[in-house]
Structures are given as structure tokens and as C-alpha cells.
CSV table of C-alpha atoms in Angstrom, one decimal:
chain,number,residue,atom,x,y,z
T,18,UNK,CA,-19.1,5.3,-5.4
T,19,UNK,CA,-16.9,7.4,-3.2
T,20,UNK,CA,-13.4,6.1,-2.6
T,21,UNK,CA,-11.3,6.1,0.6
T,22,UNK,CA,-10.9,9.7,1.8
T,23,UNK,CA,-8.4,11.0,4.3
T,24,UNK,CA,-8.2,14.3,6.2
T,25,UNK,CA,-6.2,16.4,6.2
T,26,UNK,CA,-4.0,16.0,3.2
T,27,UNK,CA,-1.1,17.8,4.9
T,28,UNK,CA,-0.3,18.6,8.5
T,29,UNK,CA,2.6,20.4,9.9
T,30,UNK,CA,2.9,20.4,13.7
T,31,UNK,CA,5.6,21.0,16.3
T,32,UNK,CA,7.2,18.3,18.3
T,33,UNK,CA,5.1,17.6,21.3
T,34,UNK,CA,1.8,18.6,19.8
T,35,UNK,CA,-1.1,16.3,19.1
T,36,UNK,CA,-2.4,15.4,15.6
T,37,UNK,CA,-5.4,13.4,14.6
T,38,UNK,CA,-5.7,11.9,11.2
T,39,UNK,CA,-9.0,10.7,9.8
T,40,UNK,CA,-10.0,8.1,7.3
T,41,UNK,CA,-13.4,7.4,5.7
T,42,UNK,CA,-13.4,4.0,4.1
T,43,UNK,CA,-15.5,2.9,1.2
T,44,UNK,CA,-19.0,2.3,2.5
T,45,UNK,CA,-19.6,-1.3,3.4
T,46,UNK,CA,-15.9,-2.2,3.7
T,47,UNK,CA,-15.4,-3.9,7.0
T,48,UNK,CA,-11.6,-4.1,6.7
T,49,UNK,CA,-9.7,-0.9,7.4
T,50,UNK,CA,-6.0,-0.6,7.5
T,51,UNK,CA,-3.5,2.1,8.4
T,52,UNK,CA,0.0,2.2,6.8
T,53,UNK,CA,2.9,4.6,7.0
T,54,UNK,CA,5.7,5.5,4.7
T,55,UNK,CA,8.6,7.3,6.2
T,56,UNK,CA,11.0,9.2,3.8
T,57,UNK,CA,12.3,6.9,1.1
T,58,UNK,CA,11.5,3.7,2.8
T,59,UNK,CA,8.9,1.0,2.3
T,60,UNK,CA,5.3,1.4,3.3
T,61,UNK,CA,4.8,-0.3,6.6
T,62,UNK,CA,1.6,-1.7,8.2
T,63,UNK,CA,0.4,-0.1,11.4
T,64,UNK,CA,-2.9,-1.8,12.2
T,65,UNK,CA,-6.0,-3.5,10.9
T,66,UNK,CA,-9.7,-3.0,12.0
T,67,UNK,CA,-12.5,-5.4,11.2
T,68,UNK,CA,-15.5,-3.2,11.7
T,69,UNK,CA,-14.9,-1.5,15.1
T,70,UNK,CA,-12.5,-4.2,16.4
T,71,UNK,CA,-8.7,-4.1,16.2
T,72,UNK,CA,-7.8,-7.3,14.4
T,73,UNK,CA,-4.0,-6.7,14.4
T,74,UNK,CA,-2.1,-3.7,15.8
T,75,UNK,CA,1.3,-5.3,15.7
T,76,UNK,CA,2.7,-2.5,13.5
T,77,UNK,CA,1.9,0.3,15.9
T,78,UNK,CA,5.3,1.8,16.8
T,79,UNK,CA,4.6,2.8,20.4
T,80,UNK,CA,1.9,4.0,22.8
T,81,UNK,CA,1.9,7.5,21.4
T,82,UNK,CA,-0.2,6.2,18.6
T,83,UNK,CA,-3.9,5.5,19.2
T,84,UNK,CA,-6.3,4.3,16.6
T,85,UNK,CA,-10.1,4.1,16.9
T,86,UNK,CA,-12.9,3.2,14.6
T,87,UNK,CA,-16.2,4.5,15.8
T,88,UNK,CA,-19.1,2.3,15.1
T,89,UNK,CA,-17.2,0.5,12.4
T,90,UNK,CA,-17.3,3.5,10.1
T,91,UNK,CA,-14.6,6.1,9.9
T,92,UNK,CA,-11.3,5.7,11.7
T,93,UNK,CA,-9.0,8.2,13.5
T,94,UNK,CA,-5.3,7.8,14.2
T,95,UNK,CA,-4.0,10.1,16.9
T,96,UNK,CA,-0.4,10.8,17.6
T,97,UNK,CA,0.3,12.3,21.1
T,98,UNK,CA,2.8,13.7,21.6
T,99,UNK,CA,4.3,13.8,18.1
T,100,UNK,CA,8.0,13.3,17.7
T,101,UNK,CA,10.2,14.1,14.7
T,102,UNK,CA,10.5,10.5,13.6
T,103,UNK,CA,6.7,10.4,13.2
T,104,UNK,CA,7.0,12.4,10.0
T,105,UNK,CA,5.9,10.6,6.9
T,106,UNK,CA,2.9,9.8,4.8
T,107,UNK,CA,0.1,7.9,6.5
T,108,UNK,CA,-2.2,5.8,4.2
T,109,UNK,CA,-5.5,4.4,5.0
T,110,UNK,CA,-7.0,1.5,3.0
T,111,UNK,CA,-10.2,-0.5,3.1
T,112,UNK,CA,-11.5,-3.7,1.6
T,113,UNK,CA,-14.6,-5.8,1.8
T,114,UNK,CA,-14.7,-8.7,4.2
T,115,UNK,CA,-14.7,-12.3,3.2
T,116,UNK,CA,-13.4,-12.0,-0.4
T,117,UNK,CA,-10.1,-13.7,-0.9
T,118,UNK,CA,-9.1,-12.1,-4.1
T,119,UNK,CA,-10.0,-8.5,-3.4
T,120,UNK,CA,-7.6,-5.7,-3.5
T,121,UNK,CA,-7.2,-3.0,-0.9
T,122,UNK,CA,-8.4,0.5,-1.9
T,123,UNK,CA,-6.2,3.3,-0.7
T,124,UNK,CA,-6.8,6.9,0.2
T,125,UNK,CA,-4.6,9.7,-1.0
T,126,UNK,CA,-2.6,9.8,2.2
T,127,UNK,CA,-1.9,12.4,4.9
T,128,UNK,CA,1.6,13.9,4.8
T,129,UNK,CA,2.6,14.6,8.4
T,130,UNK,CA,5.6,16.8,9.1
T,131,UNK,CA,6.8,17.2,12.6
T,132,UNK,CA,9.1,20.1,13.1
U,27,UNK,CA,8.4,-13.2,8.0
U,28,UNK,CA,7.5,-12.1,4.6
U,29,UNK,CA,9.7,-9.6,2.8
U,30,UNK,CA,9.4,-7.8,-0.5
U,31,UNK,CA,12.4,-6.2,-2.2
U,32,UNK,CA,12.5,-3.8,-5.1
U,33,UNK,CA,16.1,-3.3,-6.0
U,34,UNK,CA,15.6,-0.4,-8.4
U,35,UNK,CA,14.9,2.9,-6.6
U,36,UNK,CA,14.6,4.8,-9.9
U,37,UNK,CA,14.0,3.8,-13.5
U,38,UNK,CA,13.4,5.8,-16.6
U,39,UNK,CA,12.0,5.0,-20.0
U,40,UNK,CA,11.4,6.8,-23.2
U,41,UNK,CA,7.8,7.3,-24.2
U,42,UNK,CA,6.5,4.4,-26.3
U,43,UNK,CA,9.3,2.1,-25.1
U,44,UNK,CA,9.1,-0.9,-22.8
U,45,UNK,CA,10.3,-1.0,-19.2
U,46,UNK,CA,10.5,-3.8,-16.6
U,47,UNK,CA,10.4,-3.2,-12.9
U,48,UNK,CA,11.8,-5.9,-10.6
U,49,UNK,CA,10.5,-7.3,-7.4
U,50,UNK,CA,11.5,-10.3,-5.4
U,51,UNK,CA,9.8,-11.6,-2.3
U,52,UNK,CA,10.4,-14.2,0.4
U,53,UNK,CA,7.7,-16.3,2.0
U,54,UNK,CA,7.2,-19.9,3.2
U,55,UNK,CA,3.5,-19.7,2.3
U,56,UNK,CA,2.0,-21.4,-0.7
U,57,UNK,CA,-1.3,-19.4,-0.8
U,58,UNK,CA,-0.7,-15.7,-1.4
U,59,UNK,CA,-1.3,-12.8,-3.8
U,60,UNK,CA,1.1,-10.4,-5.3
U,61,UNK,CA,0.2,-6.9,-6.4
U,62,UNK,CA,1.7,-3.9,-8.2
U,63,UNK,CA,0.4,-0.6,-7.0
U,64,UNK,CA,1.0,2.8,-8.7
U,65,UNK,CA,1.1,6.0,-6.8
U,66,UNK,CA,1.1,9.0,-9.2
U,67,UNK,CA,2.2,12.5,-8.0
U,68,UNK,CA,-1.3,13.2,-6.7
U,69,UNK,CA,-0.6,10.4,-4.2
U,70,UNK,CA,-3.6,8.2,-4.4
U,71,UNK,CA,-2.4,4.6,-4.8
U,72,UNK,CA,-4.2,2.5,-7.3
U,73,UNK,CA,-3.9,-1.2,-8.2
U,74,UNK,CA,-2.2,-1.9,-11.5
U,75,UNK,CA,-2.2,-5.7,-11.6
U,76,UNK,CA,-2.6,-8.7,-9.3
U,77,UNK,CA,-1.3,-12.3,-9.4
U,78,UNK,CA,-2.6,-15.3,-7.5
U,79,UNK,CA,0.2,-17.6,-6.6
U,80,UNK,CA,-1.7,-20.7,-7.5
U,81,UNK,CA,-2.2,-19.5,-11.1
U,82,UNK,CA,0.6,-20.3,-13.4
U,83,UNK,CA,-0.5,-17.9,-16.1
U,84,UNK,CA,1.0,-14.5,-15.9
U,85,UNK,CA,-1.5,-11.7,-15.3
U,86,UNK,CA,-2.0,-9.0,-17.9
U,87,UNK,CA,-3.9,-5.8,-17.9
U,88,UNK,CA,-3.7,-3.9,-21.2
U,89,UNK,CA,-0.2,-2.6,-21.5
U,90,UNK,CA,0.8,-4.0,-18.1
U,91,UNK,CA,1.9,-7.6,-17.6
U,92,UNK,CA,3.9,-9.5,-15.0
U,93,UNK,CA,6.5,-12.2,-15.2
U,94,UNK,CA,5.7,-14.4,-12.2
U,95,UNK,CA,8.4,-16.9,-11.4
U,96,UNK,CA,7.2,-18.7,-8.3
U,97,UNK,CA,10.2,-20.9,-7.7
U,98,UNK,CA,12.5,-17.9,-7.9
U,99,UNK,CA,10.1,-15.8,-5.9
U,100,UNK,CA,10.2,-13.1,-8.6
U,101,UNK,CA,7.4,-10.8,-9.7
U,102,UNK,CA,8.4,-8.3,-12.3
U,103,UNK,CA,6.2,-5.7,-14.0
U,104,UNK,CA,6.5,-5.0,-17.7
U,105,UNK,CA,5.0,-1.8,-19.0
U,106,UNK,CA,4.7,-1.7,-22.8
U,107,UNK,CA,4.3,1.3,-25.0
U,108,UNK,CA,5.0,3.6,-22.0
U,109,UNK,CA,3.0,6.8,-21.7
U,110,UNK,CA,3.7,10.0,-19.9
U,111,UNK,CA,0.9,9.1,-17.5
U,112,UNK,CA,2.7,6.0,-16.4
U,113,UNK,CA,5.2,8.2,-14.5
U,114,UNK,CA,4.7,7.3,-10.8
U,115,UNK,CA,6.0,5.5,-7.9
U,116,UNK,CA,5.4,1.8,-8.2
U,117,UNK,CA,5.1,-0.5,-5.2
U,118,UNK,CA,5.2,-4.3,-5.3
U,119,UNK,CA,3.2,-5.9,-2.5
U,120,UNK,CA,2.5,-9.3,-1.1
U,121,UNK,CA,-0.3,-10.7,1.1
U,122,UNK,CA,-1.4,-14.0,2.4
U,123,UNK,CA,-4.3,-15.7,0.7
U,124,UNK,CA,-6.6,-15.3,3.7
U,125,UNK,CA,-9.2,-12.6,3.2
U,126,UNK,CA,-8.3,-9.4,5.1
U,127,UNK,CA,-4.6,-10.1,5.4
U,128,UNK,CA,-2.4,-7.1,5.4
U,129,UNK,CA,0.0,-6.0,2.7
U,130,UNK,CA,3.8,-6.2,2.8
U,131,UNK,CA,5.3,-3.6,0.5
U,132,UNK,CA,8.7,-3.2,-1.2
U,133,UNK,CA,10.5,0.1,-1.1
U,134,UNK,CA,9.1,1.4,-4.3
U,135,UNK,CA,10.5,2.3,-7.8
U,136,UNK,CA,10.2,5.8,-9.1
U,137,UNK,CA,9.5,5.6,-12.8
U,138,UNK,CA,10.2,8.6,-15.1
U,139,UNK,CA,8.8,8.6,-18.6
U,140,UNK,CA,10.8,10.9,-21.0
U,141,UNK,CA,9.0,12.4,-24.0
């Protein structure tokens, strides 16, 4: 079974440019999460999809961030325009719906550097 | 709000020795889960061990065990017979018992294993 995959693994962009990160969850996982870790700090929650619906987007830092989940499958996280403070590692995770004791399965992360 | 604190940014251990990583958390909930995740240098985060709050027995997974002190809100990870492959960033995480709830992470502990 394929795990959670994220593209790209690294991205270096200039301030003001746009970047789109992609996450392919484990097939059949209705829950999809985005998290972010900025340098040396804790991993912070960004948002949660259940299928194609945004369940909780309370962690999104501002309106420069837009997340979508087309047809309840893969998800994209677009940053437009990127700022220096957006640099960090962006993690995607997925989990099956309706199981209390399940863990979240993580992708390898996308390291975003804004210069 | 729930918080998770890891007070040891870095730890080191000699190969074959035992090391304990500390984690404390704060919550007013009674139904929750605690996790230790490991992120090796390749950056894919994987689950090491989980503990259900209503279970008094400490979880164990081979060389990994936890010391769960619910009243003290403490959740430490013990790694026995440390191996070079245990070198990684370790994150303590909390989530509510409800299926699909998001994770709250600590800042992480970077573990070095010396040969």
C-alpha cells in the first residue's frame, strides 16, 4: 500500500512568487491534514479536510494560503504571494475516518524556502 | 487549549544504552491519546508508540516504552538498547479521543546515538 506522498520535496522561491504543494493521501483515507514546522519550532496544525470539505481551517495563518482537496482525493496548498516567514517544512497526513484509535500517517514533507 | 512541551531540545545516548525523552502536556479533557513520532533524517515521520489516556498500563513496543503519569500529565519515552537507527527527531503529540481530531505537537527532541 502506498503511503502519503508529497510533491515537491524541496522548493526554493523568491518572495512574492506563488508555490503550490501537493499531497496524495493513502487511498481510502477521508481525513487529510496539513501541518507546518518553521525553523526549530513545534509542528503546527494548518487545516483538516474530511473528504473534500474543510472541517477545520483554524490554523491557516492568513489569506495568502489556500487549500483545496479535489474530489476528496489529493490536496493542494497554495501560497500566494509567498513571504519570508512562510519558509518551513509542510507536512501532510491522512487517516481513516471513524476509527478512534487510529494514528495519522505522514508524508515526507515539503521543505519550502522563500528567499 | 491543549499544549505539549518537550523540554529537551537535544539528547545523546551511547549505542546499547538507555535514554528517556521527556514530554508534558496540558489538557482539561479526560478522553485523549498521546503519541511519540520519530522523524529520521529522510524526514518521513513515523509512529513509534501510542497511549490511550483511559488505559493505566504503559504502552510498550519492543525496545520502546512509555511512562504515562496521567495525574502529572507526563508522557516520557524510554528507548532501551539504543541503536544507531534510533537517531532522529522525536515528537510528542496529543489529540482528543474523537476520531479525526488534529494533533498538537511538542517542539521535538533531537536524539543522537553515539557508536
